[in-house]
């Protein structure tokens, strides 16, 4: 198997032999080449840096996926230069298993490269039984969850720790102080938030500044069918000097060729833990718009997924696109998006005809200040 990576300062892929072929499964992966890099945020080169493509472990890293497959996915990403692996306390299924499995593979495959990686986790949604495990932003839940995540990962600290959602039932001052305490205790290097509105983003950034802890990054849902961050959130993060890492840039597979001709048997919607992709997301209107976008992609010599990623990264305020994958070749295809030319004004105008609200934002409630 050959995989392509983009060398820094180059627009052409360099093809390497993947370490996944013909090696003992416990051999170490090769040192990665560098993707075109974006700092987090772009104007803060002294702060955390991640590649333009990051790998999320929301799906396909729980106990329903074999360790062999997980190892292939992580090695492929690493070999291509992806240095940011994104988790959360409740990723699985079952909850917590993605962190446990990643922790195992980190020890077995990536331990020598720990200081070259950005590893993030989050707390905010339902995690464990009882009144304190139902999620939110309380000090009790946030700090207990971080301790549990570190134990599952086998780490002393994570590079980025996120408040996974705004919690209207907890004073934001309490959430901010808990996040700041995580940094002061050395359990997190940086703080991020996810699915916060522009207003709450500004508010928590101000509260964190009181603790002399900067807001590093915001992780919102963003794709061609979910453009809510363009209204004010990008302005807010720009004002604050915070980066943006967009999750679901492929709309959970809707912006790939997977659904252009129907719903395949191996679709996420048919797999354990795949309930986040709803039947209504695969509406006739969304599929038709995806087909039109695919025509634009083909004219550019791209796959639909590559077009979606090129579009997501068109704005320099977006530091990285957070992809998911169930097969190594999907990661290879996604990274190849970085070798294509930027979208022209004419192409962007044509894309805008089809890049409209598709009802795919599962995280709309917290981003509008309601949990």
Tab-separated table of C-alpha atoms in Angstrom, residues 21-339:
chain	number	residue	atom	x	y	z
A	21	UNK	CA	2.476	-3.595	5.076
A	22	UNK	CA	4.768	-6.454	5.932
A	23	UNK	CA	5.572	-5.396	9.493
A	24	UNK	CA	5.041	-6.916	12.870
A	25	UNK	CA	1.946	-5.202	14.345
A	26	UNK	CA	4.043	-3.985	17.273
A	27	UNK	CA	6.787	-2.388	15.142
A	28	UNK	CA	6.836	1.362	15.509
A	29	UNK	CA	5.412	3.491	12.705
A	30	UNK	CA	7.841	5.597	10.743
A	31	UNK	CA	8.425	9.207	11.695
A	32	UNK	CA	5.784	11.256	9.862
A	33	UNK	CA	6.398	13.731	7.111
A	34	UNK	CA	4.834	17.147	7.700
A	35	UNK	CA	1.497	18.245	6.350
A	36	UNK	CA	0.954	21.880	5.476
A	37	UNK	CA	0.777	23.154	9.031
A	38	UNK	CA	-1.607	25.551	10.691
A	39	UNK	CA	-0.863	26.794	14.166
A	40	UNK	CA	-3.665	26.800	16.685
A	41	UNK	CA	-4.493	29.633	16.179
A	42	UNK	CA	-2.696	30.650	12.947
A	43	UNK	CA	-1.306	33.880	14.401
A	44	UNK	CA	0.114	32.208	17.508
A	45	UNK	CA	3.052	30.147	16.182
A	46	UNK	CA	4.453	29.736	19.698
A	47	UNK	CA	1.311	27.942	20.858
A	48	UNK	CA	0.110	24.433	19.970
A	49	UNK	CA	0.450	23.488	16.327
A	50	UNK	CA	-1.632	20.924	14.450
A	51	UNK	CA	-1.807	19.819	10.850
A	52	UNK	CA	-4.585	21.135	8.620
A	53	UNK	CA	-6.222	17.707	8.905
A	54	UNK	CA	-6.786	16.167	12.354
A	55	UNK	CA	-8.209	12.748	13.222
A	56	UNK	CA	-11.222	12.405	15.488
A	57	UNK	CA	-11.934	9.204	17.418
A	58	UNK	CA	-15.649	9.815	17.926
A	59	UNK	CA	-16.530	6.685	15.929
A	60	UNK	CA	-14.610	3.511	15.054
A	61	UNK	CA	-12.377	3.444	18.135
A	62	UNK	CA	-14.749	1.794	20.582
A	63	UNK	CA	-14.925	-1.889	21.466
A	64	UNK	CA	-17.071	-2.644	18.402
A	65	UNK	CA	-14.040	-2.017	16.160
A	66	UNK	CA	-11.061	-4.362	16.232
A	67	UNK	CA	-7.767	-3.137	17.661
A	68	UNK	CA	-6.121	-4.169	14.377
A	69	UNK	CA	-8.365	-1.775	12.439
A	70	UNK	CA	-7.803	1.001	14.968
A	71	UNK	CA	-4.042	0.479	14.708
A	72	UNK	CA	-4.206	0.754	10.914
A	73	UNK	CA	-6.199	3.978	11.101
A	74	UNK	CA	-3.834	5.624	13.578
A	75	UNK	CA	-0.680	4.487	11.789
A	76	UNK	CA	-1.980	5.696	8.438
A	77	UNK	CA	-2.844	9.094	9.898
A	78	UNK	CA	0.520	9.395	11.658
A	79	UNK	CA	2.459	8.296	8.570
A	80	UNK	CA	0.712	11.013	6.572
A	81	UNK	CA	1.711	13.695	9.054
A	82	UNK	CA	-1.466	14.016	11.121
A	83	UNK	CA	-0.319	14.915	14.623
A	84	UNK	CA	-3.600	15.734	16.392
A	85	UNK	CA	-5.808	12.949	17.772
A	86	UNK	CA	-9.095	14.132	19.269
A	87	UNK	CA	-11.095	12.224	21.882
A	88	UNK	CA	-13.768	12.777	24.513
A	89	UNK	CA	-14.685	10.995	27.738
A	90	UNK	CA	-17.764	9.320	26.233
A	91	UNK	CA	-16.418	8.243	22.834
A	92	UNK	CA	-16.936	4.548	22.154
A	93	UNK	CA	-19.135	2.543	22.304
A	94	UNK	CA	-19.215	1.883	25.185
A	95	UNK	CA	-18.442	5.206	26.834
A	96	UNK	CA	-14.749	5.564	27.621
A	97	UNK	CA	-13.591	2.733	25.374
A	98	UNK	CA	-12.087	5.013	22.711
A	99	UNK	CA	-9.777	6.547	25.318
A	100	UNK	CA	-8.890	3.101	26.684
A	101	UNK	CA	-8.122	1.730	23.228
A	102	UNK	CA	-6.179	4.799	22.163
A	103	UNK	CA	-4.204	4.626	25.408
A	104	UNK	CA	-3.244	1.049	24.606
A	105	UNK	CA	-2.126	1.905	21.077
A	106	UNK	CA	-0.284	4.961	22.332
A	107	UNK	CA	1.747	2.728	24.669
A	108	UNK	CA	2.348	0.007	22.090
A	109	UNK	CA	2.956	2.085	18.953
A	110	UNK	CA	3.416	5.773	19.625
A	111	UNK	CA	5.058	6.190	23.025
A	112	UNK	CA	8.382	7.451	21.578
A	113	UNK	CA	6.478	10.142	19.664
A	114	UNK	CA	4.320	11.474	22.527
A	115	UNK	CA	5.940	14.919	22.393
A	116	UNK	CA	5.180	15.200	18.671
A	117	UNK	CA	1.453	14.618	19.209
A	118	UNK	CA	-1.467	16.784	20.236
A	119	UNK	CA	-3.896	14.643	22.216
A	120	UNK	CA	-7.165	16.206	23.286
A	121	UNK	CA	-10.164	15.122	25.315
A	122	UNK	CA	-13.420	16.686	26.461
A	123	UNK	CA	-16.058	16.626	29.165
A	124	UNK	CA	-19.603	17.909	28.924
A	125	UNK	CA	-22.055	15.215	27.850
A	126	UNK	CA	-23.501	12.194	29.641
A	127	UNK	CA	-20.786	9.841	30.903
A	128	UNK	CA	-21.470	7.811	34.083
A	129	UNK	CA	-24.496	6.917	36.262
A	130	UNK	CA	-25.630	9.130	39.085
A	131	UNK	CA	-26.227	12.854	39.489
A	132	UNK	CA	-22.645	13.965	38.768
A	133	UNK	CA	-22.095	11.915	35.628
A	134	UNK	CA	-24.888	13.367	33.519
A	135	UNK	CA	-22.645	15.984	31.983
A	136	UNK	CA	-22.523	19.745	32.168
A	137	UNK	CA	-19.947	22.215	33.350
A	138	UNK	CA	-19.789	21.794	37.136
A	139	UNK	CA	-16.400	21.652	38.830
A	140	UNK	CA	-17.273	18.208	40.224
A	141	UNK	CA	-18.054	16.721	36.815
A	142	UNK	CA	-15.359	18.475	34.763
A	143	UNK	CA	-12.400	17.663	37.020
A	144	UNK	CA	-13.557	14.140	37.882
A	145	UNK	CA	-14.035	13.441	34.181
A	146	UNK	CA	-10.549	14.699	33.346
A	147	UNK	CA	-9.005	12.451	35.989
A	148	UNK	CA	-10.901	9.466	34.565
A	149	UNK	CA	-9.805	10.322	31.018
A	150	UNK	CA	-6.148	10.546	32.024
A	151	UNK	CA	-6.399	7.160	33.732
A	152	UNK	CA	-7.925	5.548	30.624
A	153	UNK	CA	-5.363	7.179	28.338
A	154	UNK	CA	-2.433	6.334	30.596
A	155	UNK	CA	-1.241	9.948	30.474
A	156	UNK	CA	-0.219	12.563	33.013
A	157	UNK	CA	-1.739	15.334	30.910
A	158	UNK	CA	-3.635	16.048	27.697
A	159	UNK	CA	-2.529	18.792	25.343
A	160	UNK	CA	-6.014	20.275	24.988
A	161	UNK	CA	-8.935	19.801	27.372
A	162	UNK	CA	-12.342	20.976	26.174
A	163	UNK	CA	-15.587	21.975	27.745
A	164	UNK	CA	-17.669	19.864	25.375
A	165	UNK	CA	-20.784	22.022	25.605
A	166	UNK	CA	-22.209	25.084	27.297
A	167	UNK	CA	-24.190	24.199	30.406
A	168	UNK	CA	-26.936	26.743	31.235
A	169	UNK	CA	-27.445	25.155	34.664
A	170	UNK	CA	-23.900	25.902	35.862
A	171	UNK	CA	-22.479	29.421	36.233
A	172	UNK	CA	-19.919	29.943	33.512
A	173	UNK	CA	-17.526	31.236	36.179
A	174	UNK	CA	-17.523	27.750	37.740
A	175	UNK	CA	-16.800	26.028	34.443
A	176	UNK	CA	-14.014	28.479	33.614
A	177	UNK	CA	-12.403	28.084	37.036
A	178	UNK	CA	-12.464	24.272	36.714
A	179	UNK	CA	-10.814	24.456	33.296
A	180	UNK	CA	-8.205	26.868	34.617
A	181	UNK	CA	-7.534	24.550	37.539
A	182	UNK	CA	-6.855	21.703	35.091
A	183	UNK	CA	-4.089	23.812	33.531
A	184	UNK	CA	-2.706	24.958	36.879
A	185	UNK	CA	-2.541	21.353	38.084
A	186	UNK	CA	-0.581	20.356	34.969
A	187	UNK	CA	-3.297	18.008	33.737
A	188	UNK	CA	-3.932	20.034	30.546
A	189	UNK	CA	-1.635	22.325	28.597
A	190	UNK	CA	-4.369	24.281	26.817
A	191	UNK	CA	-8.101	24.869	27.095
A	192	UNK	CA	-10.715	24.641	24.361
A	193	UNK	CA	-14.491	24.769	24.088
A	194	UNK	CA	-16.942	23.086	21.750
A	195	UNK	CA	-20.386	24.082	20.480
A	196	UNK	CA	-20.478	27.378	22.385
A	197	UNK	CA	-22.268	30.354	20.854
A	198	UNK	CA	-20.278	33.415	19.855
A	199	UNK	CA	-21.520	35.291	22.913
A	200	UNK	CA	-20.638	32.529	25.373
A	201	UNK	CA	-17.273	32.099	23.633
A	202	UNK	CA	-16.424	35.727	24.342
A	203	UNK	CA	-17.713	35.379	27.896
A	204	UNK	CA	-15.736	32.282	28.851
A	205	UNK	CA	-12.587	33.658	27.189
A	206	UNK	CA	-12.840	36.724	29.428
A	207	UNK	CA	-13.315	34.534	32.498
A	208	UNK	CA	-10.324	32.360	31.590
A	209	UNK	CA	-8.183	35.487	31.153
A	210	UNK	CA	-8.858	36.317	34.798
A	211	UNK	CA	-7.012	33.089	35.594
A	212	UNK	CA	-4.278	33.979	33.049
A	213	UNK	CA	-5.335	31.003	30.925
A	214	UNK	CA	-5.972	31.796	27.246
A	215	UNK	CA	-8.738	30.179	25.231
A	216	UNK	CA	-6.777	28.260	22.615
A	217	UNK	CA	-9.396	26.735	20.352
A	218	UNK	CA	-13.094	26.344	19.576
A	219	UNK	CA	-14.398	23.093	18.073
A	220	UNK	CA	-17.726	23.689	16.300
A	221	UNK	CA	-19.644	21.564	13.818
A	222	UNK	CA	-19.079	23.083	10.368
A	223	UNK	CA	-19.617	21.847	6.836
A	224	UNK	CA	-21.283	22.693	3.547
A	225	UNK	CA	-24.714	21.858	5.000
A	226	UNK	CA	-24.127	23.466	8.406
A	227	UNK	CA	-22.696	26.996	8.186
A	228	UNK	CA	-23.813	28.467	11.508
A	229	UNK	CA	-20.338	29.610	12.558
A	230	UNK	CA	-20.149	32.109	9.690
A	231	UNK	CA	-22.733	34.384	11.329
A	232	UNK	CA	-20.596	35.530	14.276
A	233	UNK	CA	-18.510	32.729	15.786
A	234	UNK	CA	-15.611	33.128	13.342
A	235	UNK	CA	-15.579	36.831	14.137
A	236	UNK	CA	-15.512	36.047	17.858
A	237	UNK	CA	-12.620	33.594	17.628
A	238	UNK	CA	-10.710	36.006	15.402
A	239	UNK	CA	-11.155	38.809	17.932
A	240	UNK	CA	-9.952	36.517	20.731
A	241	UNK	CA	-7.000	35.073	18.837
A	242	UNK	CA	-8.432	31.587	19.213
A	243	UNK	CA	-8.275	28.921	16.562
A	244	UNK	CA	-11.135	26.910	15.090
A	245	UNK	CA	-11.069	23.174	14.429
A	246	UNK	CA	-14.162	22.148	12.472
A	247	UNK	CA	-15.737	18.799	13.291
A	248	UNK	CA	-18.077	16.888	10.959
A	249	UNK	CA	-16.595	18.629	7.888
A	250	UNK	CA	-18.018	15.728	5.844
A	251	UNK	CA	-21.425	15.837	7.584
A	252	UNK	CA	-20.933	12.306	8.972
A	253	UNK	CA	-20.338	10.910	5.493
A	254	UNK	CA	-23.133	12.772	3.716
A	255	UNK	CA	-20.485	14.839	1.913
A	256	UNK	CA	-18.751	11.769	0.498
A	257	UNK	CA	-19.702	9.485	-2.363
A	258	UNK	CA	-21.136	6.919	0.096
A	259	UNK	CA	-24.767	8.031	-0.145
A	260	UNK	CA	-24.956	9.361	-3.688
A	261	UNK	CA	-26.637	6.161	-4.898
A	262	UNK	CA	-28.461	5.025	-1.761
A	263	UNK	CA	-27.661	3.826	1.752
A	264	UNK	CA	-25.043	1.040	1.751
A	265	UNK	CA	-25.256	-1.851	4.197
A	266	UNK	CA	-22.083	-0.774	6.037
A	267	UNK	CA	-23.322	2.761	6.572
A	268	UNK	CA	-22.844	4.358	9.986
A	269	UNK	CA	-26.605	4.495	10.320
A	270	UNK	CA	-26.614	0.669	10.396
A	271	UNK	CA	-23.706	0.211	12.847
A	272	UNK	CA	-23.580	0.161	16.680
A	273	UNK	CA	-23.099	3.676	18.010
A	274	UNK	CA	-24.104	5.177	14.683
A	275	UNK	CA	-27.316	6.792	15.856
A	276	UNK	CA	-25.881	10.297	15.409
A	277	UNK	CA	-26.553	9.986	11.674
A	278	UNK	CA	-30.300	10.368	11.326
A	279	UNK	CA	-32.542	9.173	8.537
A	280	UNK	CA	-33.700	12.758	7.997
A	281	UNK	CA	-30.101	13.811	7.329
A	282	UNK	CA	-30.258	11.602	4.234
A	283	UNK	CA	-33.215	13.495	2.810
A	284	UNK	CA	-33.797	13.628	-0.924
A	285	UNK	CA	-32.945	17.344	-0.916
A	286	UNK	CA	-29.600	16.795	0.832
A	287	UNK	CA	-28.673	13.881	-1.424
A	288	UNK	CA	-29.509	15.905	-4.526
A	289	UNK	CA	-27.376	18.831	-3.338
A	290	UNK	CA	-24.544	16.410	-2.591
A	291	UNK	CA	-24.786	15.081	-6.142
A	292	UNK	CA	-24.515	18.604	-7.562
A	293	UNK	CA	-21.502	19.319	-5.351
A	294	UNK	CA	-19.983	16.042	-6.526
A	295	UNK	CA	-20.197	17.303	-10.119
A	296	UNK	CA	-18.175	20.372	-9.135
A	297	UNK	CA	-15.657	18.163	-7.366
A	298	UNK	CA	-15.233	15.913	-10.396
A	299	UNK	CA	-14.584	18.906	-12.643
A	300	UNK	CA	-11.773	19.844	-10.257
A	301	UNK	CA	-10.376	16.316	-10.240
A	302	UNK	CA	-11.441	15.828	-6.624
A	303	UNK	CA	-13.643	13.471	-4.695
A	304	UNK	CA	-16.666	15.015	-2.981
A	305	UNK	CA	-14.952	14.565	0.393
A	306	UNK	CA	-11.874	16.405	-0.858
A	307	UNK	CA	-14.011	19.268	-2.139
A	308	UNK	CA	-15.788	19.504	1.229
A	309	UNK	CA	-12.449	19.700	3.056
A	310	UNK	CA	-11.001	22.237	0.604
A	311	UNK	CA	-14.099	24.363	1.176
A	312	UNK	CA	-13.925	24.010	4.992
A	313	UNK	CA	-10.280	25.132	5.013
A	314	UNK	CA	-10.811	28.011	2.578
A	315	UNK	CA	-11.128	30.470	5.478
A	316	UNK	CA	-7.767	31.071	7.216
A	317	UNK	CA	-9.609	31.398	10.533
A	318	UNK	CA	-10.269	27.637	10.379
A	319	UNK	CA	-7.096	26.053	11.738
A	320	UNK	CA	-7.874	22.401	11.040
A	321	UNK	CA	-10.581	20.079	9.750
A	322	UNK	CA	-11.358	17.168	12.079
A	323	UNK	CA	-12.087	14.040	10.065
A	324	UNK	CA	-13.268	10.584	11.061
A	325	UNK	CA	-12.564	7.352	9.228
A	326	UNK	CA	-13.473	3.683	9.243
A	327	UNK	CA	-10.863	2.665	6.633
A	328	UNK	CA	-7.250	3.796	6.083
A	329	UNK	CA	-7.912	4.702	2.453
A	330	UNK	CA	-10.439	7.309	3.587
A	331	UNK	CA	-7.677	9.093	5.499
A	332	UNK	CA	-5.411	8.955	2.446
A	333	UNK	CA	-8.178	10.446	0.281
A	334	UNK	CA	-8.943	13.175	2.814
A	335	UNK	CA	-5.321	14.264	3.205
A	336	UNK	CA	-4.980	14.468	-0.583
A	337	UNK	CA	-7.445	17.377	-0.481
A	338	UNK	CA	-4.504	19.534	0.602
A	339	UNK	CA	-2.750	19.013	-2.740
